Amino acid sequence: MKFLVIRFSSIGDIVLATPAIRCLKKRYPDSEVHFLTKMKMKAVTEANPYIDKFHYLDGDFKQMAADLKTENFDYIIDLHKNLRTLRLRFVLKAKWYSYQKLSIQKFLLTKFHWDLMPSTHITTRSLNTLLPLDVKDDGQGLDYFIGEKDRVDIKSLPEFLQSGYGAIVIGASYYTKKLPPEKLIELVNRLDCPLILMGGPEDKVIGEKIIQATNNTSAWNGCGVFSLNGSADLIRQAAWVISHDTGLQYIACAFNKRVMAVWGGTSPKLAVEPYYGTANPSNYRNYIVPGLSCQPCSNFGLKKCPKGHFKCMRLQDIEAIVQDTLKGYC
């Protein structure tokens, strides 16, 4: 028996889909489980032992579809459900299962603030897609696997981090998902304990500005220093994680880290809050500015605040985040 699981992007959404992949393979251990994603997402799953073969979309859709057709899949598990997967459905002659995407409900929530979203988490909906195949949730939460080549030796970090540290993920894909620099500076100052600023190369400059402006001499800018998997390994070794709505937040959940999740233009109402599985403690806190009729304003984030005031991040209660973080950690 041969399965193809599809999830093109993003980092966070792929991590949120990992329980479905694991439970499928555990239910049918002698089957072949293939995974289709974008080439730029390769690092997210390349070490996943529950996947037997990888396929990547890297520009030439027709060639990719032709290659997939030769695999003669028995079942397709569509965890993305967009126009690309619809095109594939006409090419691949297999039994097809698609997850409940709730696009209309998300649109109504973000555009008109009519909350018709069910309480079912996106990961649970991915798992529910497999119910006709008699695949059940094992309750073990999210997966993230890091190959030996991507491991980070804590002794290679500055000495003040080698006895333990926290992680603040300052990056995110869009402006409305990120705390303003002045709020991040306030956060780092108030924590006053060993910590790493996490983000990609695009966050390196703002990370350096935060370090230069803070009084915390035990803070270090790790933005752009490590690969995705290197950053994930630093998250694995962190005592706690403060994060925007971004992929590293869910990677932290996969390692059962205590997560302080800061929400701006997006929201847990979109069924994407931190997820640990039914067998593990849900060790997280959400931070949302109360009483904002405009929040959430987007499913994925925006390049600027539609209202211009950006209250969802500018009014975040930094003291509440600090107090929850410091309990038993610094």
Coordinates of C-alpha atoms in Angstrom, one line a residue:
M1 CA 0.0 0.0 0.0
K2 CA 1.3 3.4 -0.9
F3 CA 0.2 6.8 0.5
L4 CA 1.0 10.4 -0.6
V5 CA 0.6 13.1 2.0
I6 CA 0.5 16.7 0.6
R7 CA 1.4 19.9 2.5
F8 CA 3.2 22.5 0.5
S9 CA 3.9 25.1 3.2
S10 CA 4.5 26.8 5.6
I11 CA 7.0 25.7 8.3
G12 CA 4.4 25.9 11.0
D13 CA 1.6 24.2 9.0
I14 CA 3.9 21.3 8.1
V15 CA 4.9 20.8 11.7
L16 CA 1.3 20.9 12.7
A17 CA 0.6 18.1 10.1
T18 CA 3.3 15.8 11.6
P19 CA 0.9 13.8 13.9
A20 CA -1.1 12.8 10.9
I21 CA 2.0 11.5 9.1
R22 CA 3.2 9.6 12.2
C23 CA -0.2 8.0 13.1
L24 CA -0.6 6.9 9.4
K25 CA 2.7 5.2 9.4
K26 CA 2.2 3.6 12.8
R27 CA -1.2 2.3 11.6
Y28 CA 0.2 0.9 8.4
P29 CA 3.9 0.2 9.2
D30 CA 4.5 -1.9 6.1
S31 CA 3.1 0.7 3.7
E32 CA 5.1 3.4 1.9
V33 CA 4.3 6.9 3.1
H34 CA 5.5 9.6 0.6
F35 CA 5.4 13.3 1.3
L36 CA 5.0 16.2 -1.2
T37 CA 6.0 19.8 -0.2
K38 CA 7.9 22.7 -1.7
M39 CA 11.6 22.4 -2.2
K40 CA 12.2 25.4 0.2
M41 CA 10.5 23.4 2.9
K42 CA 12.8 20.4 2.5
A43 CA 14.6 21.0 5.8
V44 CA 11.4 20.8 7.8
T45 CA 10.8 17.1 7.2
E46 CA 14.0 15.6 5.7
A47 CA 14.9 13.8 9.0
N48 CA 11.4 12.5 9.7
P49 CA 11.6 8.7 10.1
Y50 CA 7.9 8.2 9.3
I51 CA 8.3 9.4 5.7
D52 CA 9.7 6.8 3.3
K53 CA 10.1 9.1 0.2
F54 CA 10.0 12.8 -0.5
H55 CA 8.8 14.7 -3.5
Y56 CA 9.3 18.4 -4.0
L57 CA 7.6 21.1 -6.0
D58 CA 10.4 23.3 -7.4
G59 CA 8.9 25.2 -10.3
D60 CA 7.9 22.6 -12.9
F61 CA 4.5 21.5 -11.8
K62 CA 3.8 19.4 -14.9
Q63 CA 7.0 17.4 -14.5
M64 CA 6.3 16.9 -10.8
A65 CA 2.8 15.7 -11.6
A66 CA 4.1 13.3 -14.2
D67 CA 6.7 11.9 -11.8
L68 CA 4.1 11.4 -9.1
K69 CA 1.8 9.6 -11.6
T70 CA 4.5 6.9 -12.0
E71 CA 4.3 6.1 -8.3
N72 CA 0.8 4.6 -8.6
F73 CA -0.4 5.7 -5.2
D74 CA -3.3 4.0 -3.6
Y75 CA -4.3 6.9 -1.4
I76 CA -3.7 10.7 -1.4
I77 CA -4.0 12.6 1.8
D78 CA -4.4 16.3 0.9
L79 CA -3.6 18.5 3.9
H80 CA -3.3 21.7 1.8
K81 CA -6.4 21.8 -0.3
N82 CA -5.7 24.5 -2.9
L83 CA -5.7 24.9 -6.7
R84 CA -2.5 22.9 -7.0
T85 CA -3.8 19.9 -5.2
L86 CA -7.0 20.2 -7.2
R87 CA -5.0 19.9 -10.4
L88 CA -3.1 16.9 -9.0
R89 CA -6.4 15.3 -8.2
F90 CA -7.2 15.1 -12.0
V91 CA -3.8 13.5 -12.7
L92 CA -3.4 11.0 -9.9
K93 CA -5.9 8.2 -10.1
A94 CA -6.1 7.3 -6.4
K95 CA -8.6 7.4 -3.5
W96 CA -8.4 11.0 -2.3
Y97 CA -9.0 12.4 1.2
S98 CA -8.9 16.2 1.9
Y99 CA -8.9 17.9 5.2
Q100 CA -11.5 20.4 6.3
K101 CA -9.8 23.8 5.5
L102 CA -12.6 26.1 6.8
S103 CA -11.7 28.9 4.3
I104 CA -15.1 30.5 4.5
Q105 CA -15.2 30.5 8.3
K106 CA -11.7 32.1 8.4
F107 CA -12.7 34.7 5.8
L108 CA -15.8 35.7 7.9
L109 CA -13.7 35.8 11.1
T110 CA -10.9 38.0 9.7
K111 CA -13.0 40.3 7.4
F112 CA -16.3 40.7 9.3
H113 CA -15.4 39.2 12.8
W114 CA -18.2 36.7 12.6
D115 CA -16.8 33.8 14.6
L116 CA -18.2 30.6 13.1
M117 CA -14.9 28.7 13.6
P118 CA -15.3 25.3 15.3
S119 CA -13.1 24.6 18.3
T120 CA -11.3 21.9 16.4
H121 CA -7.6 22.5 16.1
I122 CA -6.0 22.3 12.6
T123 CA -3.9 19.3 13.7
T124 CA -7.1 17.5 14.9
R125 CA -8.7 18.3 11.5
S126 CA -5.7 16.8 9.8
L127 CA -5.9 13.7 11.9
N128 CA -9.7 13.5 11.3
T129 CA -9.0 13.3 7.6
L130 CA -7.5 9.8 8.2
L131 CA -10.5 8.4 10.1
P132 CA -11.9 6.6 7.1
L133 CA -8.6 4.7 7.0
D134 CA -9.0 3.7 10.6
V135 CA -6.1 5.9 11.7
K136 CA -6.5 7.3 15.2
D137 CA -4.7 10.0 17.1
D138 CA -2.0 8.6 19.4
G139 CA -2.1 11.8 21.5
Q140 CA 1.7 12.3 21.3
G141 CA 1.6 15.8 19.8
L142 CA 3.9 17.3 17.1
D143 CA 7.1 16.0 15.7
Y144 CA 10.3 17.7 14.7
F145 CA 13.4 15.7 13.9
I146 CA 16.9 17.1 13.6
G147 CA 19.8 15.3 11.9
E148 CA 23.1 15.0 13.6
K149 CA 24.7 17.4 11.1
D150 CA 22.4 20.2 12.2
R151 CA 22.9 19.7 16.0
V152 CA 24.3 22.8 17.8
D153 CA 26.9 22.2 20.6
I154 CA 25.9 24.5 23.5
K155 CA 29.6 24.9 24.2
S156 CA 29.9 26.7 20.9
L157 CA 27.6 29.5 22.2
P158 CA 28.8 32.5 24.3
E159 CA 29.9 31.3 27.8
F160 CA 27.0 33.1 29.5
L161 CA 24.5 30.9 27.6
Q162 CA 26.2 27.6 28.3
S163 CA 24.5 26.9 31.6
G164 CA 21.0 27.4 30.2
Y165 CA 19.0 30.1 28.4
G166 CA 15.6 31.1 27.1
A167 CA 14.7 31.9 23.5
I168 CA 12.7 34.9 22.1
V169 CA 11.6 34.4 18.6
I170 CA 11.6 37.9 17.2
G171 CA 10.9 37.0 13.6
A172 CA 7.7 36.2 11.7
S173 CA 6.5 36.2 8.1
Y174 CA 4.6 39.5 8.3
Y175 CA 4.7 42.8 10.1
T176 CA 1.4 42.4 11.9
K177 CA 2.6 39.2 13.6
K178 CA 5.7 40.9 15.2
L179 CA 6.1 43.0 18.4
P180 CA 7.6 46.4 17.6
P181 CA 11.3 46.8 18.4
E182 CA 10.6 49.0 21.5
K183 CA 8.4 46.3 23.0
L184 CA 11.0 43.7 22.3
I185 CA 13.6 45.9 24.0
E186 CA 11.3 46.3 27.0
L187 CA 10.9 42.5 27.1
V188 CA 14.6 41.7 27.0
N189 CA 15.4 44.4 29.6
R190 CA 12.7 43.1 32.0
L191 CA 13.7 39.4 31.7
D192 CA 17.4 40.2 32.5
C193 CA 18.5 36.6 32.2
P194 CA 20.5 34.6 29.6
L195 CA 18.5 34.5 26.4
I196 CA 18.9 34.1 22.6
L197 CA 17.1 36.2 20.1
M198 CA 15.9 33.8 17.3
G199 CA 15.0 34.6 13.7
G200 CA 16.2 34.4 10.1
P201 CA 18.8 36.5 8.2
E202 CA 16.1 39.2 7.7
D203 CA 15.9 39.7 11.4
K204 CA 19.6 40.1 12.1
V205 CA 19.7 43.9 11.9
I206 CA 16.7 44.4 14.2
G207 CA 18.2 41.8 16.6
E208 CA 21.4 43.7 16.8
K209 CA 19.5 47.0 17.5
I210 CA 17.7 45.2 20.3
I211 CA 21.0 44.0 21.8
Q212 CA 22.6 47.4 21.5
A213 CA 19.6 49.1 23.2
T214 CA 19.1 46.7 26.1
N215 CA 20.7 46.6 29.5
N216 CA 20.6 42.8 29.5
T217 CA 24.3 41.8 29.1
S218 CA 23.2 38.1 28.9
A219 CA 21.2 38.5 25.7
W220 CA 22.7 37.3 22.4
N221 CA 21.5 37.9 18.8
G222 CA 21.2 34.5 17.1
C223 CA 19.2 35.8 14.2
G224 CA 20.6 34.6 10.8
V225 CA 23.4 32.7 12.5
F226 CA 22.0 29.2 12.2
S227 CA 20.0 27.2 9.6
L228 CA 16.4 26.4 10.3
N229 CA 17.4 23.1 11.9
G230 CA 20.2 24.7 13.8
S231 CA 17.6 27.2 15.2
A232 CA 15.3 24.3 16.0
D233 CA 18.1 22.6 17.9
L234 CA 18.6 25.8 20.0
I235 CA 14.9 25.8 20.7
R236 CA 15.2 22.1 21.8
Q237 CA 17.8 23.1 24.3
A238 CA 16.1 26.2 25.6
A239 CA 14.4 26.4 29.0
W240 CA 11.5 28.4 27.7
V241 CA 10.3 30.1 24.4
I242 CA 8.6 33.4 23.8
S243 CA 7.3 33.5 20.2
H244 CA 5.2 35.2 17.7
D245 CA 2.8 33.2 15.5
T246 CA 5.6 31.5 13.5
G247 CA 7.1 28.2 12.7
L248 CA 9.5 28.1 15.6
Q249 CA 6.6 28.3 18.0
Y250 CA 5.3 25.0 16.8
I251 CA 8.8 23.5 16.8
A252 CA 9.0 24.5 20.4
C253 CA 5.7 22.6 21.0
A254 CA 7.2 19.5 19.3
F255 CA 9.9 19.6 22.0
N256 CA 7.4 20.1 24.7
K257 CA 8.8 23.5 25.6
R258 CA 7.0 26.0 27.7
V259 CA 5.7 28.5 25.2
M260 CA 4.6 32.1 25.7
A261 CA 2.7 32.8 22.4
V262 CA 2.3 36.5 21.5
W263 CA -0.6 37.2 19.1
G264 CA -1.1 40.3 16.9
G265 CA -3.0 40.3 13.6
T266 CA -3.6 36.6 13.8
S267 CA -5.3 34.7 16.6
P268 CA -5.8 31.3 18.3
K269 CA -9.4 31.6 17.1
L270 CA -8.1 30.5 13.7
A271 CA -7.5 27.1 15.4
V272 CA -3.7 27.3 15.2
E273 CA -2.7 27.9 18.9
P274 CA 0.2 25.9 20.4
Y275 CA -0.4 22.1 20.3
Y276 CA 1.0 19.4 22.5
G277 CA -1.3 16.4 22.0
T278 CA -3.8 14.9 24.4
A279 CA -1.1 12.8 26.1
N280 CA 1.1 15.7 27.1
P281 CA 0.5 18.8 29.3
S282 CA -0.5 21.9 27.3
N283 CA 2.3 24.0 28.6
Y284 CA 1.7 27.4 27.1
R285 CA 0.1 30.8 27.5
N286 CA -1.5 33.0 24.9
Y287 CA -1.1 36.8 25.0
I288 CA -3.8 38.8 23.2
V289 CA -4.7 42.4 23.7
P290 CA -8.3 42.3 25.0
G291 CA -11.2 44.2 23.6
L292 CA -10.0 44.8 20.0
S293 CA -12.9 44.5 17.6
C294 CA -10.4 44.4 14.6
Q295 CA -8.5 41.3 15.8
P296 CA -7.8 39.0 14.0
C297 CA -7.4 41.0 10.8
S298 CA -5.8 38.2 8.8
N299 CA -5.3 34.5 8.5
F300 CA -1.6 34.7 7.7
G301 CA -0.5 38.2 8.7
L302 CA -0.2 41.5 6.8
K303 CA 2.5 43.9 5.7
K304 CA 0.9 46.8 7.7
C305 CA -1.9 47.3 10.2
P306 CA -5.2 47.9 8.3
K307 CA -6.3 50.4 10.9
G308 CA -3.0 52.1 11.3
H309 CA -2.9 51.9 15.1
F310 CA -1.4 48.4 15.5
K311 CA -2.8 48.2 19.0
C312 CA -2.8 44.4 18.9
M313 CA 1.0 44.5 19.4
R314 CA 1.7 48.0 20.7
L315 CA -0.6 47.4 23.7
Q316 CA 0.8 44.0 24.6
D317 CA 1.3 43.6 28.3
I318 CA 5.0 42.9 28.5
E319 CA 4.9 42.6 32.3
A320 CA 2.5 39.7 32.1
I321 CA 4.7 37.9 29.6
V322 CA 7.8 38.5 31.8
Q323 CA 6.1 37.3 35.1
D324 CA 4.9 34.1 33.5
T325 CA 8.3 33.5 31.9
L326 CA 10.3 34.1 35.1
K327 CA 8.3 31.7 37.2
G328 CA 10.9 29.0 38.1
Y329 CA 13.2 29.8 35.1
C330 CA 15.4 32.9 35.8

